[in-house]
Each structure stands twice: as structure tokens, then as C-alpha cells.
Amino acid sequence: MTTCSFASVRARSSGFTFTTASARQHTPTWKARPSSCRAVQRVTCGGNQSERRGVVEEGPTRREALGLAAATAFLAALERPQNAAALGAPGLSPPVDGISVYTRPAQKSGNHGIGWGAIDPFSFSVPAGWDEVGGFAGEGYGGQEVDLRFESKSGGRLEVVIAPIRRFIDPVPDNCTIKDIGSPMKVIKAFGPEITGGQPVDEEDILDSSIVTGPKGRPYYSYDLKGRVLVSATVLGDRAYLITCKATAAQWRKAGVKEDLYKIRDSFNVLK
């Protein structure tokens, strides 16, 4: 009877690194360790050629065939897209007291298509359990695309939308700020469809709004909307940058969720 013991798995930004304990043979009836264990070891060791030497080159037994099938399924799972925390997402800092800081990488495409040019970097806090997700290329109301999205099964969802402002102010003045577009009420009505996915935002939808001065003196408009939606918006150049944090009613009631969403919203900062 042959048993294999495996140590813990660690994920790094450069890929997967696994360690395995050696396979132990209690009875010397095999010419080599069974291929079911070896197949898993080839996966977990990243295909180390030295691990392949000594495998018996003969037809697999039923036990070996089943082990090989399990290893193949495991390999397929590893090849699927992983979440940001598991892979050490680019731009995500190591956590401090359970909070990381995401800074948009300069090389990130954002799925904005031709003609957008470089996107200025921004940052925000990311609580533990939140992962960057994809699968939304081309989304956005009126052609204003979602730049990125993070989600937490227990904590909600956030999106950053980057939208041109020339439909509201043209030509765009030098050193333009969000105040050049108009009041907080005018801005939330103007960009409401980007926040809601097409529905307008009316005055009765606004529970609270304020003007906040950022670290570099840039003004931000901050909103609490009905439906557990928190928004922070600012302008740099000819683009508006908006972060939207949302939660379901069940998520909102959980301890700490509301506080985390406010932390994310209030930490949003366009860095240039």
C-alpha cells in the first residue's frame, strides 16, 4: 500500500509554488512510485524534469488511470483564471491590518478600445476578501466603459468608471476640476446612468452629498444614494473618474460591510 502526503500550497505573484513531502512506500512491490502520485507531483512541482525520472513506462493499472484522470482535472482547474488575491494581482499591495491598497498599473488596458490613450493612475483601499474580476469588456452606459471591478461574496461590489466630460464642457479648460462641470446635483444627474447602468438619478435618490478635498487639493464629489450605493467622483484632464460601491440588503446588514464600503469610497484617489 502506498501513501502520499502533501504539504501546504502557497501562491505568489510570479505563479504557483508548491512543496510536497516525499512519497513513502511501505512495501517494495512497485518499481517506481505510482503514476497517480507522480502525476499530481508533476502538477504541483511546476513540471520539474528531475521529478519525472524513474517512472515505470508500462500500461497503467485501473488505480493509476483513475489517479491520472484526477490529476488531469486538477491541472485544468489550475489553468482556469484565478482571482486577484490568489495570484497576487498587479497593483495590489500586501495587506496591513487586513487592508490592501490597489494602485492601477500603468500598463493596464482597461478594455477602453482605440483612441483612449493612457489612463492616469488612481488608488483605493481593498479589504480582505475582495478580488478583482474580469469578464466585463465593453460594458458601460453610452460608451463609457467600466475600467475595473472588484467583488466580495459577503461584502458587495465596486466599479471604477472613466468617462469623457466633453459632452458637458467643451472646450475643457486647463486644470479642469469637477466643479467646472457644475454642482454635485448636476454631476450626479449627468453621470447617473454610468452609475446605475442606464437609470437616471433624481434628487430624491440622493441621501447625502458632500465636497471633499483630496490629498493634492483636487475636489471630489461624494454621494450616498438609495439602494446602498456609495459614490466618489472627480475630474482629471478631460475625463471623470467615478468609483461606485454597492451591496445587497443582506450584505449591508452584515457586521463591518457598511464600514468597509465607506472606507473604499472615501479612499478613492486619482494620483496625478
mmCIF file of C-alpha atoms in Angstrom:
data_model
loop_
_atom_site.group_PDB
_atom_site.id
_atom_site.type_symbol
_atom_site.label_atom_id
_atom_site.label_comp_id
_atom_site.label_asym_id
_atom_site.label_seq_id
_atom_site.Cartn_x
_atom_site.Cartn_y
_atom_site.Cartn_z
ATOM 1 C CA MET A 1 0.000 0.000 0.000
ATOM 2 C CA THR A 2 1.405 3.375 -0.978
ATOM 3 C CA THR A 3 0.510 6.701 0.600
ATOM 4 C CA CYS A 4 1.435 10.227 -0.370
ATOM 5 C CA SER A 5 1.472 13.226 1.935
ATOM 6 C CA PHE A 6 1.367 16.756 0.631
ATOM 7 C CA ALA A 7 2.355 19.980 2.342
ATOM 8 C CA SER A 8 0.561 23.313 2.068
ATOM 9 C CA VAL A 9 0.159 25.367 -1.097
ATOM 10 C CA ARG A 10 1.414 28.951 -1.409
ATOM 11 C CA ALA A 11 0.532 31.462 -4.152
ATOM 12 C CA ARG A 12 2.933 34.112 -5.409
ATOM 13 C CA SER A 13 2.591 36.844 -7.998
ATOM 14 C CA SER A 14 5.018 35.013 -10.299
ATOM 15 C CA GLY A 15 2.861 31.868 -10.317
ATOM 16 C CA PHE A 16 2.164 28.841 -8.199
ATOM 17 C CA THR A 17 4.817 27.378 -5.919
ATOM 18 C CA PHE A 18 4.075 24.091 -4.260
ATOM 19 C CA THR A 19 6.009 21.882 -1.864
ATOM 20 C CA THR A 20 5.406 18.188 -1.439
ATOM 21 C CA ALA A 21 6.581 15.659 1.048
ATOM 22 C CA SER A 22 8.281 12.640 -0.378
ATOM 23 C CA ALA A 23 6.178 9.576 -1.229
ATOM 24 C CA ARG A 24 6.679 6.686 1.166
ATOM 25 C CA GLN A 25 6.469 3.034 0.153
ATOM 26 C CA HIS A 26 5.614 0.594 2.898
ATOM 27 C CA THR A 27 6.033 -2.475 0.701
ATOM 28 C CA PRO A 28 8.677 -2.707 -2.072
ATOM 29 C CA THR A 29 6.283 -4.115 -4.648
ATOM 30 C CA TRP A 30 6.497 -1.175 -7.103
ATOM 31 C CA LYS A 31 9.374 -0.468 -9.444
ATOM 32 C CA ALA A 32 8.581 3.231 -9.068
ATOM 33 C CA ARG A 33 6.095 5.374 -7.205
ATOM 34 C CA PRO A 34 2.558 5.046 -8.646
ATOM 35 C CA SER A 35 1.764 7.352 -11.532
ATOM 36 C CA SER A 36 -1.286 8.711 -9.697
ATOM 37 C CA CYS A 37 1.007 10.325 -7.123
ATOM 38 C CA ARG A 38 3.603 11.239 -9.715
ATOM 39 C CA ALA A 39 1.015 12.944 -11.925
ATOM 40 C CA VAL A 40 -0.072 15.171 -9.069
ATOM 41 C CA GLN A 41 3.529 15.895 -8.182
ATOM 42 C CA ARG A 42 4.270 16.965 -11.751
ATOM 43 C CA VAL A 43 1.437 19.471 -11.472
ATOM 44 C CA THR A 44 2.322 20.760 -8.043
ATOM 45 C CA CYS A 45 6.046 20.942 -8.708
ATOM 46 C CA GLY A 46 5.566 23.016 -11.847
ATOM 47 C CA GLY A 47 6.767 20.312 -14.215
ATOM 48 C CA ASN A 48 10.216 19.761 -12.653
ATOM 49 C CA GLN A 49 12.031 17.471 -15.080
ATOM 50 C CA SER A 50 14.002 15.808 -12.300
ATOM 51 C CA GLU A 51 10.732 14.571 -10.794
ATOM 52 C CA ARG A 52 9.905 12.620 -13.948
ATOM 53 C CA ARG A 53 12.881 10.250 -13.833
ATOM 54 C CA GLY A 54 12.251 6.699 -12.645
ATOM 55 C CA VAL A 55 8.581 6.406 -13.651
ATOM 56 C CA VAL A 56 7.703 2.942 -14.924
ATOM 57 C CA GLU A 57 6.960 3.028 -18.649
ATOM 58 C CA GLU A 58 4.223 0.394 -18.771
ATOM 59 C CA GLY A 59 0.489 0.320 -19.232
ATOM 60 C CA PRO A 60 -1.424 1.954 -16.371
ATOM 61 C CA THR A 61 -3.454 -0.076 -13.923
ATOM 62 C CA ARG A 62 -7.039 0.925 -13.148
ATOM 63 C CA ARG A 63 -5.866 2.699 -9.973
ATOM 64 C CA GLU A 64 -3.212 4.585 -11.943
ATOM 65 C CA ALA A 65 -5.694 5.539 -14.662
ATOM 66 C CA LEU A 66 -8.086 6.954 -12.074
ATOM 67 C CA GLY A 67 -5.246 8.870 -10.446
ATOM 68 C CA LEU A 68 -4.165 10.278 -13.794
ATOM 69 C CA ALA A 69 -7.726 11.406 -14.548
ATOM 70 C CA ALA A 70 -7.915 13.177 -11.176
ATOM 71 C CA ALA A 71 -4.579 14.870 -11.805
ATOM 72 C CA THR A 72 -5.725 15.996 -15.237
ATOM 73 C CA ALA A 73 -8.825 17.597 -13.721
ATOM 74 C CA PHE A 74 -6.633 19.290 -11.103
ATOM 75 C CA LEU A 75 -4.356 20.677 -13.808
ATOM 76 C CA ALA A 76 -7.361 22.010 -15.721
ATOM 77 C CA ALA A 77 -8.550 23.773 -12.574
ATOM 78 C CA LEU A 78 -5.162 25.438 -12.168
ATOM 79 C CA GLU A 79 -5.305 26.677 -15.745
ATOM 80 C CA ARG A 80 -8.611 28.476 -15.169
ATOM 81 C CA PRO A 81 -8.456 32.219 -14.399
ATOM 82 C CA GLN A 82 -7.712 32.751 -10.729
ATOM 83 C CA ASN A 83 -8.875 35.597 -8.548
ATOM 84 C CA ALA A 84 -6.711 38.591 -7.759
ATOM 85 C CA ALA A 85 -5.848 37.584 -4.215
ATOM 86 C CA ALA A 86 -4.767 34.094 -5.270
ATOM 87 C CA LEU A 87 -2.425 35.366 -7.970
ATOM 88 C CA GLY A 88 -1.113 38.462 -6.207
ATOM 89 C CA ALA A 89 -2.888 40.876 -8.549
ATOM 90 C CA PRO A 90 -0.757 43.564 -10.188
ATOM 91 C CA GLY A 91 -1.246 46.826 -8.350
ATOM 92 C CA LEU A 92 -2.415 45.257 -5.098
ATOM 93 C CA SER A 93 -0.181 45.937 -2.104
ATOM 94 C CA PRO A 94 0.414 43.463 0.742
ATOM 95 C CA PRO A 95 -2.316 43.853 3.371
ATOM 96 C CA VAL A 96 -1.784 45.856 6.529
ATOM 97 C CA ASP A 97 -4.312 45.092 9.257
ATOM 98 C CA GLY A 98 -6.430 43.334 6.639
ATOM 99 C CA ILE A 99 -6.460 46.276 4.200
ATOM 100 C CA SER A 100 -4.539 46.412 0.906
ATOM 101 C CA VAL A 101 -4.177 49.370 -1.431
ATOM 102 C CA TYR A 102 -4.886 48.934 -5.122
ATOM 103 C CA THR A 103 -2.997 51.247 -7.493
ATOM 104 C CA ARG A 104 -3.927 50.982 -11.157
ATOM 105 C CA PRO A 105 -0.910 49.661 -13.104
ATOM 106 C CA ALA A 106 0.283 51.913 -15.920
ATOM 107 C CA GLN A 107 0.169 49.032 -18.434
ATOM 108 C CA LYS A 108 -3.427 48.035 -17.654
ATOM 109 C CA SER A 109 -5.602 48.260 -20.773
ATOM 110 C CA GLY A 110 -8.972 48.706 -19.097
ATOM 111 C CA ASN A 111 -10.779 47.485 -22.262
ATOM 112 C CA HIS A 112 -11.332 51.054 -23.410
ATOM 113 C CA GLY A 113 -10.550 50.465 -27.065
ATOM 114 C CA ILE A 114 -8.868 52.646 -29.656
ATOM 115 C CA GLY A 115 -8.333 56.338 -29.042
ATOM 116 C CA TRP A 116 -8.383 56.374 -25.261
ATOM 117 C CA GLY A 117 -4.676 56.774 -24.677
ATOM 118 C CA ALA A 118 -3.053 56.374 -21.272
ATOM 119 C CA ILE A 119 -5.261 56.227 -18.179
ATOM 120 C CA ASP A 120 -3.933 58.205 -15.229
ATOM 121 C CA PRO A 121 -3.356 56.052 -12.139
ATOM 122 C CA PHE A 122 -5.715 56.001 -9.198
ATOM 123 C CA SER A 123 -5.859 54.082 -5.934
ATOM 124 C CA PHE A 124 -8.316 52.882 -3.293
ATOM 125 C CA SER A 125 -8.379 50.609 -0.259
ATOM 126 C CA VAL A 126 -9.263 46.927 -0.677
ATOM 127 C CA PRO A 127 -10.439 44.968 2.386
ATOM 128 C CA ALA A 128 -9.602 41.303 2.809
ATOM 129 C CA GLY A 129 -11.816 39.011 0.751
ATOM 130 C CA TRP A 130 -12.210 41.375 -2.201
ATOM 131 C CA ASP A 131 -10.906 40.185 -5.582
ATOM 132 C CA GLU A 132 -10.543 41.866 -8.953
ATOM 133 C CA VAL A 133 -12.753 40.221 -11.559
ATOM 134 C CA GLY A 134 -12.965 40.454 -15.327
ATOM 135 C CA GLY A 135 -15.483 39.497 -17.965
ATOM 136 C CA PHE A 136 -16.959 42.938 -18.482
ATOM 137 C CA ALA A 137 -15.094 44.195 -21.569
ATOM 138 C CA GLY A 138 -17.134 46.819 -23.391
ATOM 139 C CA GLU A 139 -19.621 47.324 -20.567
ATOM 140 C CA GLY A 140 -20.779 50.806 -19.759
ATOM 141 C CA TYR A 141 -23.754 53.021 -20.498
ATOM 142 C CA GLY A 142 -23.434 55.290 -23.515
ATOM 143 C CA GLY A 143 -19.986 54.018 -24.400
ATOM 144 C CA GLN A 144 -18.453 54.911 -21.034
ATOM 145 C CA GLU A 145 -16.704 51.705 -20.123
ATOM 146 C CA VAL A 146 -16.034 50.106 -16.779
ATOM 147 C CA ASP A 147 -12.295 50.277 -16.154
ATOM 148 C CA LEU A 148 -12.161 47.644 -13.415
ATOM 149 C CA ARG A 149 -14.305 45.762 -10.954
ATOM 150 C CA PHE A 150 -13.736 44.154 -7.556
ATOM 151 C CA GLU A 151 -16.172 41.861 -5.782
ATOM 152 C CA SER A 152 -16.654 40.168 -2.435
ATOM 153 C CA LYS A 153 -19.216 37.418 -1.936
ATOM 154 C CA SER A 154 -20.006 38.742 1.510
ATOM 155 C CA GLY A 155 -19.130 42.432 1.091
ATOM 156 C CA GLY A 156 -20.506 43.719 -2.213
ATOM 157 C CA ARG A 157 -19.048 45.091 -5.428
ATOM 158 C CA LEU A 158 -17.121 48.125 -6.598
ATOM 159 C CA GLU A 159 -16.543 49.539 -10.059
ATOM 160 C CA VAL A 160 -14.420 52.337 -11.439
ATOM 161 C CA VAL A 161 -15.848 54.074 -14.479
ATOM 162 C CA ILE A 162 -13.841 56.534 -16.556
ATOM 163 C CA ALA A 163 -15.954 58.837 -18.733
ATOM 164 C CA PRO A 164 -15.126 61.747 -21.058
ATOM 165 C CA ILE A 165 -16.532 65.100 -19.969
ATOM 166 C CA ARG A 166 -16.631 66.965 -23.293
ATOM 167 C CA ARG A 167 -20.352 66.316 -23.584
ATOM 168 C CA PHE A 168 -20.762 68.607 -20.574
ATOM 169 C CA ILE A 169 -17.945 71.122 -21.021
ATOM 170 C CA ASP A 170 -16.155 71.851 -24.309
ATOM 171 C CA PRO A 171 -13.547 73.107 -24.652
ATOM 172 C CA VAL A 172 -12.146 71.651 -21.458
ATOM 173 C CA PRO A 173 -10.225 74.365 -19.576
ATOM 174 C CA ASP A 174 -6.709 73.897 -18.265
ATOM 175 C CA ASN A 175 -6.570 72.411 -14.777
ATOM 176 C CA CYS A 176 -10.225 71.460 -15.051
ATOM 177 C CA THR A 177 -11.886 70.124 -11.890
ATOM 178 C CA ILE A 178 -15.253 68.541 -11.231
ATOM 179 C CA LYS A 179 -16.529 71.931 -10.078
ATOM 180 C CA ASP A 180 -16.161 73.205 -13.663
ATOM 181 C CA ILE A 181 -18.872 70.740 -14.729
ATOM 182 C CA GLY A 182 -21.274 72.028 -12.119
ATOM 183 C CA SER A 183 -22.752 71.398 -8.686
ATOM 184 C CA PRO A 184 -22.872 67.965 -7.021
ATOM 185 C CA MET A 185 -26.517 67.702 -8.079
ATOM 186 C CA LYS A 186 -25.717 68.431 -11.721
ATOM 187 C CA VAL A 187 -22.830 65.942 -11.772
ATOM 188 C CA ILE A 188 -24.743 63.049 -10.211
ATOM 189 C CA LYS A 189 -27.601 63.582 -12.654
ATOM 190 C CA ALA A 190 -25.141 63.781 -15.549
ATOM 191 C CA PHE A 191 -23.301 60.578 -14.659
ATOM 192 C CA GLY A 192 -26.197 58.744 -13.003
ATOM 193 C CA PRO A 193 -26.653 56.326 -15.943
ATOM 194 C CA GLU A 194 -22.975 55.314 -15.696
ATOM 195 C CA ILE A 195 -23.506 54.525 -12.021
ATOM 196 C CA THR A 196 -26.823 52.699 -12.332
ATOM 197 C CA GLY A 197 -26.333 51.062 -15.729
ATOM 198 C CA GLY A 198 -28.791 53.289 -17.549
ATOM 199 C CA GLN A 199 -31.273 54.574 -14.977
ATOM 200 C CA PRO A 200 -31.311 58.310 -14.139
ATOM 201 C CA VAL A 201 -30.515 59.548 -10.636
ATOM 202 C CA ASP A 202 -33.009 62.083 -9.327
ATOM 203 C CA GLU A 203 -32.838 64.391 -6.345
ATOM 204 C CA GLU A 204 -34.958 62.083 -4.191
ATOM 205 C CA ASP A 205 -32.413 59.279 -4.799
ATOM 206 C CA ILE A 206 -29.670 61.235 -3.022
ATOM 207 C CA LEU A 207 -29.474 60.590 0.713
ATOM 208 C CA ASP A 208 -26.352 62.664 1.265
ATOM 209 C CA SER A 209 -23.715 64.525 -0.749
ATOM 210 C CA SER A 210 -20.571 66.431 0.101
ATOM 211 C CA ILE A 211 -17.488 68.028 -1.434
ATOM 212 C CA VAL A 212 -14.196 66.575 -0.244
ATOM 213 C CA THR A 213 -10.711 67.931 -0.942
ATOM 214 C CA GLY A 214 -8.240 65.231 -1.933
ATOM 215 C CA PRO A 215 -4.551 64.916 -0.984
ATOM 216 C CA LYS A 216 -3.419 67.137 -3.885
ATOM 217 C CA GLY A 217 -6.175 69.699 -3.478
ATOM 218 C CA ARG A 218 -8.399 68.100 -6.108
ATOM 219 C CA PRO A 219 -12.110 68.297 -5.258
ATOM 220 C CA TYR A 220 -14.207 65.128 -5.084
ATOM 221 C CA TYR A 221 -17.987 64.888 -5.006
ATOM 222 C CA SER A 222 -19.137 62.203 -2.566
ATOM 223 C CA TYR A 223 -22.639 60.674 -2.528
ATOM 224 C CA ASP A 224 -24.810 58.275 -0.569
ATOM 225 C CA LEU A 225 -27.624 57.027 -2.803
ATOM 226 C CA LYS A 226 -30.694 54.934 -2.181
ATOM 227 C CA GLY A 227 -30.202 51.249 -2.713
ATOM 228 C CA ARG A 228 -26.952 51.092 -0.698
ATOM 229 C CA VAL A 229 -24.835 52.837 -3.328
ATOM 230 C CA LEU A 230 -21.810 54.955 -2.394
ATOM 231 C CA VAL A 231 -20.079 57.126 -4.990
ATOM 232 C CA SER A 232 -16.985 59.311 -5.227
ATOM 233 C CA ALA A 233 -16.291 61.318 -8.393
ATOM 234 C CA THR A 234 -13.562 63.657 -9.575
ATOM 235 C CA VAL A 235 -12.094 65.038 -12.816
ATOM 236 C CA LEU A 236 -8.598 64.976 -14.246
ATOM 237 C CA GLY A 237 -7.939 66.380 -17.706
ATOM 238 C CA ASP A 238 -10.909 65.639 -19.946
ATOM 239 C CA ARG A 239 -12.138 62.602 -18.005
ATOM 240 C CA ALA A 240 -14.290 61.964 -14.996
ATOM 241 C CA TYR A 241 -13.229 59.188 -12.611
ATOM 242 C CA LEU A 242 -16.022 57.587 -10.582
ATOM 243 C CA ILE A 243 -15.884 54.784 -8.033
ATOM 244 C CA THR A 244 -19.170 53.136 -7.098
ATOM 245 C CA CYS A 245 -19.574 50.748 -4.154
ATOM 246 C CA LYS A 246 -22.731 48.644 -3.911
ATOM 247 C CA ALA A 247 -24.154 45.984 -1.611
ATOM 248 C CA THR A 248 -27.277 43.903 -1.422
ATOM 249 C CA ALA A 249 -29.608 44.327 1.536
ATOM 250 C CA ALA A 250 -28.316 41.085 3.042
ATOM 251 C CA GLN A 251 -24.689 42.143 2.644
ATOM 252 C CA TRP A 252 -25.362 45.623 4.046
ATOM 253 C CA ARG A 253 -26.723 44.132 7.268
ATOM 254 C CA LYS A 254 -23.580 42.092 7.938
ATOM 255 C CA ALA A 255 -21.185 43.400 10.556
ATOM 256 C CA GLY A 256 -18.446 45.560 9.091
ATOM 257 C CA VAL A 257 -19.715 45.630 5.498
ATOM 258 C CA LYS A 258 -21.068 49.174 5.613
ATOM 259 C CA GLU A 259 -17.865 50.425 7.225
ATOM 260 C CA ASP A 260 -15.707 48.688 4.600
ATOM 261 C CA LEU A 261 -17.693 50.220 1.743
ATOM 262 C CA TYR A 262 -17.301 53.690 3.194
ATOM 263 C CA LYS A 263 -13.567 53.111 3.600
ATOM 264 C CA ILE A 264 -13.262 52.081 -0.048
ATOM 265 C CA ARG A 265 -15.299 55.035 -1.287
ATOM 266 C CA ASP A 266 -13.511 57.590 0.868
ATOM 267 C CA SER A 267 -10.040 56.264 -0.027
ATOM 268 C CA PHE A 268 -10.505 56.783 -3.790
ATOM 269 C CA ASN A 269 -7.692 58.995 -5.056
ATOM 270 C CA VAL A 270 -6.567 59.997 -8.571
ATOM 271 C CA LEU A 271 -2.824 60.209 -8.098
ATOM 272 C CA LYS A 272 -1.566 62.584 -10.781
#
